[in-house]
Amino acid sequence: MTTSVVTGGAGFLGSHLCDRLLAESHRVICLDNLITGNPANIQHLVDNDRFRFIHHDVSNFVDIDEPVDNVLHFASPASPIDYLELPIQTLKVGSLGTHNTLGLAKAKGARYFLASTSEVYGDPLIHPQPESYWGNVNPVGPRGVYDEAKRFGEAMVMAYHRYHGLETRIVRIFNTYGPRMRPRDGRVVPAFIDQALAGQDLTVFGDGSQTRSFCYVDDLVEGIYRLLTSDINEPVNIGNPAEMTILQFANAILELIESPSEIAFRELPVDDPKTRQPDITRARELLGWEPKVPLEKGLSATIEYFRELRTVST
Ligand code: UDP
């Protein structure tokens, strides 16, 4: 049996990845310190005898008392307000956490998979962003703690690959959404859905002309699985190239949720990227992957999840 370690396995993406790996008959060892992860995301897995949860902060030394075939490092605060509140933990998990989990993979002779991010491109000057673009990142701005930790992580992964001959993969994840996001993690998808369901105004930052491209979680996980099982050591963008402005996105939410909410403009956060769209040529050509879930369908499933959360909590 293939054994896969997933760090951040109780988080939004990590828990969907645990589901997928279990469905592929892996044994899954989920590590999480639960600072932004949520036990509810893995509650349905605890009785599965191929699933093991270990409460651990991977910024500290990681020891696993059994053989391991894959180490997938997904642990990190991942929303701008999370990394504003947890700047040191964000830096540590992206740097020390990457080092520790690489050490684990090396000791076990395992394959290593890093969850990187479109944030390595910063506020991009090239559009759309191919993997060959080096980025435009402010190291000392508020987002620097996340962006630079992930950039350092990528450099560390390539060093282990080149120097130690470790089998490594790097995915650069573009804005992904779906069930199990935290309603108030500050990211735009949960923020707008939560606000619309509560009948509150949708807080559009700036004039809403900045763009993002939203990928449904099932599409992302399919891309991750294909990359894991490929032989590609270079970074690969996974995201949905369907780009829209944040104002268009707010209106799309208001069309899907019948709500008295209106749009309220708020100050634009520092260093908020003006545009973002993945160039997915590499994923198309090398993995035969492209996103399949249309925005409306993905959003409907996500809205359903948030509706249910509200009935449970009231
Ligand atoms: N945004 C917004 N209102 C919110 C939350 C976010 O207008 O309540 C904007 C934010 O300024 C950014 C975009 O939505 O331009 C995406 O933000 P998010 O935090 O989801 O992720 P990012 O892509 O910036 O990492």
Short mmCIF file of C-alpha atoms in Angstrom, two decimals, residues 5-11 28-40 42 46 51-64 75:
data_model
loop_
_atom_site.label_atom_id
_atom_site.label_comp_id
_atom_site.label_asym_id
_atom_site.label_seq_id
_atom_site.Cartn_x
_atom_site.Cartn_y
_atom_site.Cartn_z
CA VAL A 5 1.82 12.11 4.55
CA VAL A 6 -0.28 15.27 4.09
CA THR A 7 0.74 18.28 6.19
CA GLY A 8 -2.09 20.73 6.74
CA GLY A 9 -4.39 17.77 6.13
CA ALA A 10 -7.19 19.27 8.24
CA GLY A 11 -7.24 22.45 6.17
CA VAL A 28 -2.94 8.73 4.65
CA ILE A 29 -1.13 10.25 7.62
CA CYS A 30 -2.50 13.75 8.23
CA LEU A 31 -0.37 16.20 10.20
CA ASP A 32 -1.90 19.47 11.38
CA ASN A 33 -1.44 21.84 14.31
CA LEU A 34 -5.01 23.10 13.77
CA ILE A 35 -4.18 26.82 13.97
CA THR A 36 -6.14 27.42 10.77
CA GLY A 37 -7.18 23.82 10.03
CA ASN A 38 -10.46 22.46 11.36
CA PRO A 39 -11.06 18.97 12.84
CA ALA A 40 -14.54 19.04 11.27
CA ILE A 42 -11.56 15.30 8.64
CA VAL A 46 -11.40 9.24 11.63
CA PHE A 51 -6.33 7.24 7.97
CA ARG A 52 -4.19 8.50 10.84
CA PHE A 53 -4.20 11.99 12.35
CA ILE A 54 -1.19 13.39 14.19
CA HIS A 55 -1.51 16.74 15.96
CA HIS A 56 1.83 18.34 15.13
CA ASP A 57 3.42 21.62 14.07
CA VAL A 58 5.72 20.74 11.15
CA SER A 59 7.85 23.83 11.82
CA ASN A 60 9.36 21.51 14.46
CA PHE A 61 11.19 18.25 13.69
CA VAL A 62 8.89 15.65 12.11
CA ASP A 63 9.24 11.97 12.96
CA ILE A 64 6.96 9.27 11.54
CA ALA A 75 0.45 23.27 5.83
#
